[in-house]
Amino acid sequence: MQSRLQPAPTIVQLIFEQIRAGGDRNFGYLLADRDARQGVLIDPSYSPEAFVQRAVDQGITISHIINTHSHPDHVNGNAVALERTRAQLASHPDAPGTHDVVLADGHELHVGALRLRSLHGPGHCFDHLVIYEPTYKLLITGDLLFVGKVGGTRTEEDARTEWDSLQRLLGAVPDDATVWPGHDYGARPSSTLALERQSNPFLRCANVEAFLQLKREWPAFKAQLGLK
Ligand SMILES: [Zn+2]
């Protein structure tokens, strides 16, 4: 029989919404602790008012706007979202422009009882962050990892950097974490790390050379399979 004296685990009333922002099938996120009435918006681009309204409707105060990376399609809603929420902007220290809160690799942002860990994952973009919430095992991957593919890279050097970031991610985050990407590019809008490890051709590469080759062949491969 279990002792009744054991402390009850901290249960957060989670709010987690994947929001279709517009643009190029962009996804942004509302993540909040309903009890604490505190939350964050991640990449509230194209339709920042709709993101803010989701929070307002549920009585949530947005403490931070977090950017996964500085590409325009992820940050174009910042000004409006910041103005409407009076929140602080949080991004990687190398991100251009001003930010109120620096999320360097390994930093943890506390929002109510939620812990948002930042992992630096360059390659697609030099200032790219992945956000991981360990209690609910939510992995917000931005444009580093999509369902069934990975972020585009401009040079071989960037592709090698991306490979390193992906390998590090696979080592740092448990397999049953759910994957929440920055675009709806896959067969489904979210995934798990285990499923991506098994089925994502870029994660199935045995080494960086195979990864680079797949990147080179990808446009032809995509056309062959009729992928968008
Ligand atoms: Zn991007």
mmCIF file with all atom_site columns, C-alpha atoms and ligand atoms in Angstrom:
data_model
loop_
_atom_site.group_PDB
_atom_site.id
_atom_site.type_symbol
_atom_site.label_atom_id
_atom_site.label_alt_id
_atom_site.label_comp_id
_atom_site.label_asym_id
_atom_site.label_entity_id
_atom_site.label_seq_id
_atom_site.pdbx_PDB_ins_code
_atom_site.Cartn_x
_atom_site.Cartn_y
_atom_site.Cartn_z
_atom_site.occupancy
_atom_site.B_iso_or_equiv
_atom_site.pdbx_formal_charge
_atom_site.auth_seq_id
_atom_site.auth_comp_id
_atom_site.auth_asym_id
_atom_site.auth_atom_id
_atom_site.pdbx_PDB_model_num
ATOM   1   C  CA . MET A 1 1   ? 0.000  0.000  0.000   1.00 0.00 ? 1   MET A CA 1
ATOM   2   C  CA . GLN A 1 2   ? 1.274  3.442  -0.840  1.00 0.00 ? 2   GLN A CA 1
ATOM   3   C  CA . SER A 1 3   ? 2.040  5.801  1.987   1.00 0.00 ? 3   SER A CA 1
ATOM   4   C  CA . ARG A 1 4   ? -0.382 8.664  2.178   1.00 0.00 ? 4   ARG A CA 1
ATOM   5   C  CA . LEU A 1 5   ? 2.383  10.836 3.514   1.00 0.00 ? 5   LEU A CA 1
ATOM   6   C  CA . GLN A 1 6   ? 4.109  11.011 0.145   1.00 0.00 ? 6   GLN A CA 1
ATOM   7   C  CA . PRO A 1 7   ? 3.939  14.509 -1.266  1.00 0.00 ? 7   PRO A CA 1
ATOM   8   C  CA . ALA A 1 8   ? 1.560  14.866 -4.168  1.00 0.00 ? 8   ALA A CA 1
ATOM   9   C  CA . PRO A 1 9   ? 3.337  15.475 -7.468  1.00 0.00 ? 9   PRO A CA 1
ATOM   10  C  CA . THR A 1 10  ? 3.042  18.969 -8.828  1.00 0.00 ? 10  THR A CA 1
ATOM   11  C  CA . ILE A 1 11  ? 0.307  18.836 -11.422 1.00 0.00 ? 11  ILE A CA 1
ATOM   12  C  CA . VAL A 1 12  ? 0.137  21.837 -13.684 1.00 0.00 ? 12  VAL A CA 1
ATOM   13  C  CA . GLN A 1 13  ? -3.037 22.643 -15.514 1.00 0.00 ? 13  GLN A CA 1
ATOM   14  C  CA . LEU A 1 14  ? -1.351 22.810 -18.855 1.00 0.00 ? 14  LEU A CA 1
ATOM   15  C  CA . ILE A 1 15  ? -2.476 24.929 -21.753 1.00 0.00 ? 15  ILE A CA 1
ATOM   16  C  CA . PHE A 1 16  ? -0.693 23.973 -24.925 1.00 0.00 ? 16  PHE A CA 1
ATOM   17  C  CA . GLU A 1 17  ? -1.976 25.098 -28.300 1.00 0.00 ? 17  GLU A CA 1
ATOM   18  C  CA . GLN A 1 18  ? -0.441 24.679 -31.709 1.00 0.00 ? 18  GLN A CA 1
ATOM   19  C  CA . ILE A 1 19  ? -1.626 27.667 -33.721 1.00 0.00 ? 19  ILE A CA 1
ATOM   20  C  CA . ARG A 1 20  ? -1.656 27.939 -37.508 1.00 0.00 ? 20  ARG A CA 1
ATOM   21  C  CA . ALA A 1 21  ? -0.135 31.365 -37.958 1.00 0.00 ? 21  ALA A CA 1
ATOM   22  C  CA . GLY A 1 22  ? -0.391 31.693 -41.739 1.00 0.00 ? 22  GLY A CA 1
ATOM   23  C  CA . GLY A 1 23  ? 2.606  32.387 -43.963 1.00 0.00 ? 23  GLY A CA 1
ATOM   24  C  CA . ASP A 1 24  ? 4.283  29.258 -45.260 1.00 0.00 ? 24  ASP A CA 1
ATOM   25  C  CA . ARG A 1 25  ? 2.244  26.822 -43.156 1.00 0.00 ? 25  ARG A CA 1
ATOM   26  C  CA . ASN A 1 26  ? 3.862  28.420 -40.082 1.00 0.00 ? 26  ASN A CA 1
ATOM   27  C  CA . PHE A 1 27  ? 3.094  27.071 -36.622 1.00 0.00 ? 27  PHE A CA 1
ATOM   28  C  CA . GLY A 1 28  ? 3.325  29.108 -33.427 1.00 0.00 ? 28  GLY A CA 1
ATOM   29  C  CA . TYR A 1 29  ? 2.483  28.042 -29.882 1.00 0.00 ? 29  TYR A CA 1
ATOM   30  C  CA . LEU A 1 30  ? 0.733  29.125 -26.714 1.00 0.00 ? 30  LEU A CA 1
ATOM   31  C  CA . LEU A 1 31  ? 2.148  27.387 -23.667 1.00 0.00 ? 31  LEU A CA 1
ATOM   32  C  CA . ALA A 1 32  ? 0.807  28.242 -20.220 1.00 0.00 ? 32  ALA A CA 1
ATOM   33  C  CA . ASP A 1 33  ? 0.221  27.170 -16.638 1.00 0.00 ? 33  ASP A CA 1
ATOM   34  C  CA . ARG A 1 34  ? -3.510 27.649 -16.137 1.00 0.00 ? 34  ARG A CA 1
ATOM   35  C  CA . ASP A 1 35  ? -3.240 27.724 -12.315 1.00 0.00 ? 35  ASP A CA 1
ATOM   36  C  CA . ALA A 1 36  ? -0.547 30.389 -12.313 1.00 0.00 ? 36  ALA A CA 1
ATOM   37  C  CA . ARG A 1 37  ? -2.287 32.170 -15.224 1.00 0.00 ? 37  ARG A CA 1
ATOM   38  C  CA . GLN A 1 38  ? 1.108  32.689 -16.792 1.00 0.00 ? 38  GLN A CA 1
ATOM   39  C  CA . GLY A 1 39  ? 2.173  31.732 -20.266 1.00 0.00 ? 39  GLY A CA 1
ATOM   40  C  CA . VAL A 1 40  ? 4.388  32.353 -23.270 1.00 0.00 ? 40  VAL A CA 1
ATOM   41  C  CA . LEU A 1 41  ? 3.863  32.729 -26.985 1.00 0.00 ? 41  LEU A CA 1
ATOM   42  C  CA . ILE A 1 42  ? 6.380  31.083 -29.269 1.00 0.00 ? 42  ILE A CA 1
ATOM   43  C  CA . ASP A 1 43  ? 6.845  32.568 -32.768 1.00 0.00 ? 43  ASP A CA 1
ATOM   44  C  CA . PRO A 1 44  ? 3.479  34.389 -32.901 1.00 0.00 ? 44  PRO A CA 1
ATOM   45  C  CA . SER A 1 45  ? 4.010  35.508 -36.498 1.00 0.00 ? 45  SER A CA 1
ATOM   46  C  CA . TYR A 1 46  ? 1.584  36.649 -39.234 1.00 0.00 ? 46  TYR A CA 1
ATOM   47  C  CA . SER A 1 47  ? -1.436 36.685 -36.912 1.00 0.00 ? 47  SER A CA 1
ATOM   48  C  CA . PRO A 1 48  ? -0.135 37.939 -33.549 1.00 0.00 ? 48  PRO A CA 1
ATOM   49  C  CA . GLU A 1 49  ? -3.583 39.256 -32.557 1.00 0.00 ? 49  GLU A CA 1
ATOM   50  C  CA . ALA A 1 50  ? -5.036 35.745 -32.787 1.00 0.00 ? 50  ALA A CA 1
ATOM   51  C  CA . PHE A 1 51  ? -2.270 34.379 -30.541 1.00 0.00 ? 51  PHE A CA 1
ATOM   52  C  CA . VAL A 1 52  ? -2.808 37.113 -27.948 1.00 0.00 ? 52  VAL A CA 1
ATOM   53  C  CA . GLN A 1 53  ? -6.560 36.561 -28.081 1.00 0.00 ? 53  GLN A CA 1
ATOM   54  C  CA . ARG A 1 54  ? -6.154 32.838 -27.282 1.00 0.00 ? 54  ARG A CA 1
ATOM   55  C  CA . ALA A 1 55  ? -4.319 33.853 -24.108 1.00 0.00 ? 55  ALA A CA 1
ATOM   56  C  CA . VAL A 1 56  ? -6.780 36.617 -23.195 1.00 0.00 ? 56  VAL A CA 1
ATOM   57  C  CA . ASP A 1 57  ? -9.758 34.276 -23.676 1.00 0.00 ? 57  ASP A CA 1
ATOM   58  C  CA . GLN A 1 58  ? -8.293 31.906 -21.091 1.00 0.00 ? 58  GLN A CA 1
ATOM   59  C  CA . GLY A 1 59  ? -7.246 34.567 -18.573 1.00 0.00 ? 59  GLY A CA 1
ATOM   60  C  CA . ILE A 1 60  ? -3.542 34.023 -19.228 1.00 0.00 ? 60  ILE A CA 1
ATOM   61  C  CA . THR A 1 61  ? -0.950 36.757 -18.825 1.00 0.00 ? 61  THR A CA 1
ATOM   62  C  CA . ILE A 1 62  ? 1.813  36.389 -21.378 1.00 0.00 ? 62  ILE A CA 1
ATOM   63  C  CA . SER A 1 63  ? 5.157  36.923 -19.665 1.00 0.00 ? 63  SER A CA 1
ATOM   64  C  CA . HIS A 1 64  ? 7.409  36.228 -22.640 1.00 0.00 ? 64  HIS A CA 1
ATOM   65  C  CA . ILE A 1 65  ? 7.402  36.109 -26.410 1.00 0.00 ? 65  ILE A CA 1
ATOM   66  C  CA . ILE A 1 66  ? 9.971  33.503 -27.403 1.00 0.00 ? 66  ILE A CA 1
ATOM   67  C  CA . ASN A 1 67  ? 11.523 33.279 -30.861 1.00 0.00 ? 67  ASN A CA 1
ATOM   68  C  CA . THR A 1 68  ? 12.979 29.971 -31.999 1.00 0.00 ? 68  THR A CA 1
ATOM   69  C  CA . HIS A 1 69  ? 15.137 31.891 -34.474 1.00 0.00 ? 69  HIS A CA 1
ATOM   70  C  CA . SER A 1 70  ? 15.390 35.236 -36.234 1.00 0.00 ? 70  SER A CA 1
ATOM   71  C  CA . HIS A 1 71  ? 14.038 34.404 -39.702 1.00 0.00 ? 71  HIS A CA 1
ATOM   72  C  CA . PRO A 1 72  ? 11.378 36.948 -40.704 1.00 0.00 ? 72  PRO A CA 1
ATOM   73  C  CA . ASP A 1 73  ? 8.579  34.384 -40.919 1.00 0.00 ? 73  ASP A CA 1
ATOM   74  C  CA . HIS A 1 74  ? 9.041  33.641 -37.196 1.00 0.00 ? 74  HIS A CA 1
ATOM   75  C  CA . VAL A 1 75  ? 9.555  37.165 -35.838 1.00 0.00 ? 75  VAL A CA 1
ATOM   76  C  CA . ASN A 1 76  ? 7.219  39.301 -37.966 1.00 0.00 ? 76  ASN A CA 1
ATOM   77  C  CA . GLY A 1 77  ? 4.553  39.315 -35.238 1.00 0.00 ? 77  GLY A CA 1
ATOM   78  C  CA . ASN A 1 78  ? 6.892  40.373 -32.422 1.00 0.00 ? 78  ASN A CA 1
ATOM   79  C  CA . ALA A 1 79  ? 6.132  44.102 -32.434 1.00 0.00 ? 79  ALA A CA 1
ATOM   80  C  CA . VAL A 1 80  ? 2.365  43.685 -32.269 1.00 0.00 ? 80  VAL A CA 1
ATOM   81  C  CA . ALA A 1 81  ? 2.499  40.789 -29.781 1.00 0.00 ? 81  ALA A CA 1
ATOM   82  C  CA . LEU A 1 82  ? 4.867  42.730 -27.492 1.00 0.00 ? 82  LEU A CA 1
ATOM   83  C  CA . GLU A 1 83  ? 2.751  45.856 -27.685 1.00 0.00 ? 83  GLU A CA 1
ATOM   84  C  CA . ARG A 1 84  ? -0.457 43.976 -26.868 1.00 0.00 ? 84  ARG A CA 1
ATOM   85  C  CA . THR A 1 85  ? 0.958  41.863 -24.026 1.00 0.00 ? 85  THR A CA 1
ATOM   86  C  CA . ARG A 1 86  ? 3.725  44.068 -22.542 1.00 0.00 ? 86  ARG A CA 1
ATOM   87  C  CA . ALA A 1 87  ? 5.675  40.820 -22.362 1.00 0.00 ? 87  ALA A CA 1
ATOM   88  C  CA . GLN A 1 88  ? 9.435  40.445 -22.569 1.00 0.00 ? 88  GLN A CA 1
ATOM   89  C  CA . LEU A 1 89  ? 11.125 39.226 -25.740 1.00 0.00 ? 89  LEU A CA 1
ATOM   90  C  CA . ALA A 1 90  ? 13.280 36.152 -25.211 1.00 0.00 ? 90  ALA A CA 1
ATOM   91  C  CA . SER A 1 91  ? 15.705 34.799 -27.792 1.00 0.00 ? 91  SER A CA 1
ATOM   92  C  CA . HIS A 1 92  ? 19.221 33.518 -28.284 1.00 0.00 ? 92  HIS A CA 1
ATOM   93  C  CA . PRO A 1 93  ? 21.959 36.012 -27.267 1.00 0.00 ? 93  PRO A CA 1
ATOM   94  C  CA . ASP A 1 94  ? 23.192 36.215 -30.888 1.00 0.00 ? 94  ASP A CA 1
ATOM   95  C  CA . ALA A 1 95  ? 19.752 37.066 -32.282 1.00 0.00 ? 95  ALA A CA 1
ATOM   96  C  CA . PRO A 1 96  ? 19.799 40.459 -34.027 1.00 0.00 ? 96  PRO A CA 1
ATOM   97  C  CA . GLY A 1 97  ? 17.938 43.391 -32.499 1.00 0.00 ? 97  GLY A CA 1
ATOM   98  C  CA . THR A 1 98  ? 17.067 43.941 -28.876 1.00 0.00 ? 98  THR A CA 1
ATOM   99  C  CA . HIS A 1 99  ? 15.744 41.281 -26.550 1.00 0.00 ? 99  HIS A CA 1
ATOM   100 C  CA . ASP A 1 100 ? 14.841 41.536 -22.894 1.00 0.00 ? 100 ASP A CA 1
ATOM   101 C  CA . VAL A 1 101 ? 15.698 37.997 -21.894 1.00 0.00 ? 101 VAL A CA 1
ATOM   102 C  CA . VAL A 1 102 ? 18.626 36.003 -23.189 1.00 0.00 ? 102 VAL A CA 1
ATOM   103 C  CA . LEU A 1 103 ? 18.081 32.283 -23.700 1.00 0.00 ? 103 LEU A CA 1
ATOM   104 C  CA . ALA A 1 104 ? 21.544 30.835 -24.054 1.00 0.00 ? 104 ALA A CA 1
ATOM   105 C  CA . ASP A 1 105 ? 22.135 27.112 -24.349 1.00 0.00 ? 105 ASP A CA 1
ATOM   106 C  CA . GLY A 1 106 ? 20.980 25.355 -21.173 1.00 0.00 ? 106 GLY A CA 1
ATOM   107 C  CA . HIS A 1 107 ? 19.051 28.299 -19.785 1.00 0.00 ? 107 HIS A CA 1
ATOM   108 C  CA . GLU A 1 108 ? 15.724 27.575 -18.146 1.00 0.00 ? 108 GLU A CA 1
ATOM   109 C  CA . LEU A 1 109 ? 12.814 29.975 -18.184 1.00 0.00 ? 109 LEU A CA 1
ATOM   110 C  CA . HIS A 1 110 ? 10.214 29.382 -15.459 1.00 0.00 ? 110 HIS A CA 1
ATOM   111 C  CA . VAL A 1 111 ? 6.627  30.178 -16.345 1.00 0.00 ? 111 VAL A CA 1
ATOM   112 C  CA . GLY A 1 112 ? 4.353  29.223 -13.469 1.00 0.00 ? 112 GLY A CA 1
ATOM   113 C  CA . ALA A 1 113 ? 5.398  25.637 -12.772 1.00 0.00 ? 113 ALA A CA 1
ATOM   114 C  CA . LEU A 1 114 ? 6.539  25.052 -16.353 1.00 0.00 ? 114 LEU A CA 1
ATOM   115 C  CA . ARG A 1 115 ? 10.250 24.890 -17.054 1.00 0.00 ? 115 ARG A CA 1
ATOM   116 C  CA . LEU A 1 116 ? 11.271 25.905 -20.537 1.00 0.00 ? 116 LEU A CA 1
ATOM   117 C  CA . ARG A 1 117 ? 14.779 24.729 -21.294 1.00 0.00 ? 117 ARG A CA 1
ATOM   118 C  CA . SER A 1 118 ? 16.584 26.219 -24.227 1.00 0.00 ? 118 SER A CA 1
ATOM   119 C  CA . LEU A 1 119 ? 18.970 24.214 -26.372 1.00 0.00 ? 119 LEU A CA 1
ATOM   120 C  CA . HIS A 1 120 ? 21.049 26.021 -28.957 1.00 0.00 ? 120 HIS A CA 1
ATOM   121 C  CA . GLY A 1 121 ? 20.588 24.201 -32.276 1.00 0.00 ? 121 GLY A CA 1
ATOM   122 C  CA . PRO A 1 122 ? 22.349 26.116 -35.082 1.00 0.00 ? 122 PRO A CA 1
ATOM   123 C  CA . GLY A 1 123 ? 22.524 25.018 -38.726 1.00 0.00 ? 123 GLY A CA 1
ATOM   124 C  CA . HIS A 1 124 ? 19.303 26.237 -40.336 1.00 0.00 ? 124 HIS A CA 1
ATOM   125 C  CA . CYS A 1 125 ? 19.931 29.557 -38.557 1.00 0.00 ? 125 CYS A CA 1
ATOM   126 C  CA . PHE A 1 126 ? 22.870 30.554 -36.348 1.00 0.00 ? 126 PHE A CA 1
ATOM   127 C  CA . ASP A 1 127 ? 20.658 31.712 -33.453 1.00 0.00 ? 127 ASP A CA 1
ATOM   128 C  CA . HIS A 1 128 ? 18.248 28.778 -33.496 1.00 0.00 ? 128 HIS A CA 1
ATOM   129 C  CA . LEU A 1 129 ? 16.819 27.572 -30.194 1.00 0.00 ? 129 LEU A CA 1
ATOM   130 C  CA . VAL A 1 130 ? 14.872 24.432 -29.404 1.00 0.00 ? 130 VAL A CA 1
ATOM   131 C  CA . ILE A 1 131 ? 12.621 24.681 -26.356 1.00 0.00 ? 131 ILE A CA 1
ATOM   132 C  CA . TYR A 1 132 ? 12.018 21.645 -24.148 1.00 0.00 ? 132 TYR A CA 1
ATOM   133 C  CA . GLU A 1 133 ? 9.502  21.357 -21.308 1.00 0.00 ? 133 GLU A CA 1
ATOM   134 C  CA . PRO A 1 134 ? 10.545 18.262 -19.318 1.00 0.00 ? 134 PRO A CA 1
ATOM   135 C  CA . THR A 1 135 ? 7.384  17.644 -17.231 1.00 0.00 ? 135 THR A CA 1
ATOM   136 C  CA . TYR A 1 136 ? 5.180  17.250 -20.303 1.00 0.00 ? 136 TYR A CA 1
ATOM   137 C  CA . LYS A 1 137 ? 8.060  16.305 -22.605 1.00 0.00 ? 137 LYS A CA 1
ATOM   138 C  CA . LEU A 1 138 ? 7.132  18.950 -25.146 1.00 0.00 ? 138 LEU A CA 1
ATOM   139 C  CA . LEU A 1 139 ? 9.849  19.664 -27.690 1.00 0.00 ? 139 LEU A CA 1
ATOM   140 C  CA . ILE A 1 140 ? 9.374  22.803 -29.764 1.00 0.00 ? 140 ILE A CA 1
ATOM   141 C  CA . THR A 1 141 ? 11.767 22.305 -32.625 1.00 0.00 ? 141 THR A CA 1
ATOM   142 C  CA . GLY A 1 142 ? 11.221 25.408 -34.785 1.00 0.00 ? 142 GLY A CA 1
ATOM   143 C  CA . ASP A 1 143 ? 12.932 24.945 -38.144 1.00 0.00 ? 143 ASP A CA 1
ATOM   144 C  CA . LEU A 1 144 ? 15.642 22.572 -36.926 1.00 0.00 ? 144 LEU A CA 1
ATOM   145 C  CA . LEU A 1 145 ? 13.456 19.458 -37.098 1.00 0.00 ? 145 LEU A CA 1
ATOM   146 C  CA . PHE A 1 146 ? 10.163 19.047 -38.943 1.00 0.00 ? 146 PHE A CA 1
ATOM   147 C  CA . VAL A 1 147 ? 7.918  16.009 -39.203 1.00 0.00 ? 147 VAL A CA 1
ATOM   148 C  CA . GLY A 1 148 ? 9.686  13.885 -41.812 1.00 0.00 ? 148 GLY A CA 1
ATOM   149 C  CA . LYS A 1 149 ? 12.373 16.412 -42.701 1.00 0.00 ? 149 LYS A CA 1
ATOM   150 C  CA . VAL A 1 150 ? 14.832 18.955 -41.336 1.00 0.00 ? 150 VAL A CA 1
ATOM   151 C  CA . GLY A 1 151 ? 15.474 22.648 -41.801 1.00 0.00 ? 151 GLY A CA 1
ATOM   152 C  CA . GLY A 1 152 ? 17.001 23.891 -45.019 1.00 0.00 ? 152 GLY A CA 1
ATOM   153 C  CA . THR A 1 153 ? 20.656 24.930 -45.013 1.00 0.00 ? 153 THR A CA 1
ATOM   154 C  CA . ARG A 1 154 ? 22.562 27.170 -47.415 1.00 0.00 ? 154 ARG A CA 1
ATOM   155 C  CA . THR A 1 155 ? 26.069 25.792 -47.236 1.00 0.00 ? 155 THR A CA 1
ATOM   156 C  CA . GLU A 1 156 ? 27.734 22.463 -46.524 1.00 0.00 ? 156 GLU A CA 1
ATOM   157 C  CA . GLU A 1 157 ? 29.221 23.996 -43.392 1.00 0.00 ? 157 GLU A CA 1
ATOM   158 C  CA . ASP A 1 158 ? 25.730 24.902 -42.171 1.00 0.00 ? 158 ASP A CA 1
ATOM   159 C  CA . ALA A 1 159 ? 24.487 21.405 -43.026 1.00 0.00 ? 159 ALA A CA 1
ATOM   160 C  CA . ARG A 1 160 ? 27.307 19.896 -40.931 1.00 0.00 ? 160 ARG A CA 1
ATOM   161 C  CA . THR A 1 161 ? 26.405 22.223 -38.074 1.00 0.00 ? 161 THR A CA 1
ATOM   162 C  CA . GLU A 1 162 ? 22.762 21.165 -38.393 1.00 0.00 ? 162 GLU A CA 1
ATOM   163 C  CA . TRP A 1 163 ? 23.753 17.496 -38.268 1.00 0.00 ? 163 TRP A CA 1
ATOM   164 C  CA . ASP A 1 164 ? 25.653 18.146 -35.026 1.00 0.00 ? 164 ASP A CA 1
ATOM   165 C  CA . SER A 1 165 ? 22.655 19.995 -33.569 1.00 0.00 ? 165 SER A CA 1
ATOM   166 C  CA . LEU A 1 166 ? 20.304 17.124 -34.465 1.00 0.00 ? 166 LEU A CA 1
ATOM   167 C  CA . GLN A 1 167 ? 22.618 14.503 -32.969 1.00 0.00 ? 167 GLN A CA 1
ATOM   168 C  CA . ARG A 1 168 ? 22.898 16.535 -29.805 1.00 0.00 ? 168 ARG A CA 1
ATOM   169 C  CA . LEU A 1 169 ? 19.116 16.883 -29.621 1.00 0.00 ? 169 LEU A CA 1
ATOM   170 C  CA . LEU A 1 170 ? 18.636 13.130 -29.997 1.00 0.00 ? 170 LEU A CA 1
ATOM   171 C  CA . GLY A 1 171 ? 21.069 12.596 -27.142 1.00 0.00 ? 171 GLY A CA 1
ATOM   172 C  CA . ALA A 1 172 ? 19.629 15.257 -24.846 1.00 0.00 ? 172 ALA A CA 1
ATOM   173 C  CA . VAL A 1 173 ? 15.885 14.686 -25.093 1.00 0.00 ? 173 VAL A CA 1
ATOM   174 C  CA . PRO A 1 174 ? 13.992 11.450 -24.305 1.00 0.00 ? 174 PRO A CA 1
ATOM   175 C  CA . ASP A 1 175 ? 12.542 9.455  -27.196 1.00 0.00 ? 175 ASP A CA 1
ATOM   176 C  CA . ASP A 1 176 ? 8.947  9.834  -25.986 1.00 0.00 ? 176 ASP A CA 1
ATOM   177 C  CA . ALA A 1 177 ? 9.100  13.635 -26.193 1.00 0.00 ? 177 ALA A CA 1
ATOM   178 C  CA . THR A 1 178 ? 6.541  15.014 -28.607 1.00 0.00 ? 178 THR A CA 1
ATOM   179 C  CA . VAL A 1 179 ? 7.871  17.096 -31.495 1.00 0.00 ? 179 VAL A CA 1
ATOM   180 C  CA . TRP A 1 180 ? 6.209  20.418 -32.348 1.00 0.00 ? 180 TRP A CA 1
ATOM   181 C  CA . PRO A 1 181 ? 7.733  22.010 -35.439 1.00 0.00 ? 181 PRO A CA 1
ATOM   182 C  CA . GLY A 1 182 ? 7.748  25.552 -36.828 1.00 0.00 ? 182 GLY A CA 1
ATOM   183 C  CA . HIS A 1 183 ? 5.978  24.608 -40.080 1.00 0.00 ? 183 HIS A CA 1
ATOM   184 C  CA . ASP A 1 184 ? 3.316  22.087 -41.070 1.00 0.00 ? 184 ASP A CA 1
ATOM   185 C  CA . TYR A 1 185 ? 5.534  20.382 -43.637 1.00 0.00 ? 185 TYR A CA 1
ATOM   186 C  CA . GLY A 1 186 ? 4.965  16.750 -42.678 1.00 0.00 ? 186 GLY A CA 1
ATOM   187 C  CA . ALA A 1 187 ? 2.339  14.045 -42.998 1.00 0.00 ? 187 ALA A CA 1
ATOM   188 C  CA . ARG A 1 188 ? 0.988  15.131 -39.602 1.00 0.00 ? 188 ARG A CA 1
ATOM   189 C  CA . PRO A 1 189 ? 1.310  18.341 -37.579 1.00 0.00 ? 189 PRO A CA 1
ATOM   190 C  CA . SER A 1 190 ? 3.324  16.805 -34.725 1.00 0.00 ? 190 SER A CA 1
ATOM   191 C  CA . SER A 1 191 ? 5.315  13.703 -33.944 1.00 0.00 ? 191 SER A CA 1
ATOM   192 C  CA . THR A 1 192 ? 7.492  12.078 -31.321 1.00 0.00 ? 192 THR A CA 1
ATOM   193 C  CA . LEU A 1 193 ? 11.253 11.926 -31.247 1.00 0.00 ? 193 LEU A CA 1
ATOM   194 C  CA . ALA A 1 194 ? 11.066 8.105  -31.435 1.00 0.00 ? 194 ALA A CA 1
ATOM   195 C  CA . LEU A 1 195 ? 8.879  8.250  -34.535 1.00 0.00 ? 195 LEU A CA 1
ATOM   196 C  CA . GLU A 1 196 ? 11.194 10.754 -36.203 1.00 0.00 ? 196 GLU A CA 1
ATOM   197 C  CA . ARG A 1 197 ? 14.218 8.640  -35.317 1.00 0.00 ? 197 ARG A CA 1
ATOM   198 C  CA . GLN A 1 198 ? 12.538 5.685  -37.077 1.00 0.00 ? 198 GLN A CA 1
ATOM   199 C  CA . SER A 1 199 ? 10.954 7.399  -40.060 1.00 0.00 ? 199 SER A CA 1
ATOM   200 C  CA . ASN A 1 200 ? 12.626 10.743 -40.767 1.00 0.00 ? 200 ASN A CA 1
ATOM   201 C  CA . PRO A 1 201 ? 15.103 10.023 -43.589 1.00 0.00 ? 201 PRO A CA 1
ATOM   202 C  CA . PHE A 1 202 ? 17.471 12.735 -42.313 1.00 0.00 ? 202 PHE A CA 1
ATOM   203 C  CA . LEU A 1 203 ? 17.627 11.194 -38.832 1.00 0.00 ? 203 LEU A CA 1
ATOM   204 C  CA . ARG A 1 204 ? 18.085 7.713  -40.283 1.00 0.00 ? 204 ARG A CA 1
ATOM   205 C  CA . CYS A 1 205 ? 21.373 8.729  -41.903 1.00 0.00 ? 205 CYS A CA 1
ATOM   206 C  CA . ALA A 1 206 ? 24.249 6.688  -40.492 1.00 0.00 ? 206 ALA A CA 1
ATOM   207 C  CA . ASN A 1 207 ? 26.703 9.586  -40.539 1.00 0.00 ? 207 ASN A CA 1
ATOM   208 C  CA . VAL A 1 208 ? 27.172 13.179 -41.615 1.00 0.00 ? 208 VAL A CA 1
ATOM   209 C  CA . GLU A 1 209 ? 28.310 12.196 -45.125 1.00 0.00 ? 209 GLU A CA 1
ATOM   210 C  CA . ALA A 1 210 ? 25.038 10.323 -45.750 1.00 0.00 ? 210 ALA A CA 1
ATOM   211 C  CA . PHE A 1 211 ? 23.166 13.322 -44.341 1.00 0.00 ? 211 PHE A CA 1
ATOM   212 C  CA . LEU A 1 212 ? 24.952 15.707 -46.738 1.00 0.00 ? 212 LEU A CA 1
ATOM   213 C  CA . GLN A 1 213 ? 24.252 13.407 -49.669 1.00 0.00 ? 213 GLN A CA 1
ATOM   214 C  CA . LEU A 1 214 ? 20.543 13.169 -48.792 1.00 0.00 ? 214 LEU A CA 1
ATOM   215 C  CA . LYS A 1 215 ? 20.396 16.960 -48.581 1.00 0.00 ? 215 LYS A CA 1
ATOM   216 C  CA . ARG A 1 216 ? 21.886 17.215 -52.084 1.00 0.00 ? 216 ARG A CA 1
ATOM   217 C  CA . GLU A 1 217 ? 19.479 14.613 -53.485 1.00 0.00 ? 217 GLU A CA 1
ATOM   218 C  CA . TRP A 1 218 ? 16.428 15.836 -51.582 1.00 0.00 ? 218 TRP A CA 1
ATOM   219 C  CA . PRO A 1 219 ? 14.830 18.026 -54.304 1.00 0.00 ? 219 PRO A CA 1
ATOM   220 C  CA . ALA A 1 220 ? 14.815 15.114 -56.777 1.00 0.00 ? 220 ALA A CA 1
ATOM   221 C  CA . PHE A 1 221 ? 13.697 12.674 -54.055 1.00 0.00 ? 221 PHE A CA 1
ATOM   222 C  CA . LYS A 1 222 ? 10.825 14.961 -53.073 1.00 0.00 ? 222 LYS A CA 1
ATOM   223 C  CA . ALA A 1 223 ? 9.670  15.300 -56.679 1.00 0.00 ? 223 ALA A CA 1
ATOM   224 C  CA . GLN A 1 224 ? 9.789  11.520 -57.067 1.00 0.00 ? 224 GLN A CA 1
ATOM   225 C  CA . LEU A 1 225 ? 7.599  10.959 -53.990 1.00 0.00 ? 225 LEU A CA 1
ATOM   226 C  CA . GLY A 1 226 ? 5.305  13.867 -54.794 1.00 0.00 ? 226 GLY A CA 1
ATOM   227 C  CA . LEU A 1 227 ? 6.090  15.601 -51.464 1.00 0.00 ? 227 LEU A CA 1
ATOM   228 C  CA . LYS A 1 228 ? 5.335  19.271 -50.987 1.00 0.00 ? 228 LYS A CA 1
HETATM 229 ZN ZN . ZN  B 2 .   ? 13.673 29.494 -40.576 1.00 0.00 ? 1   ZN  B ZN 1
#
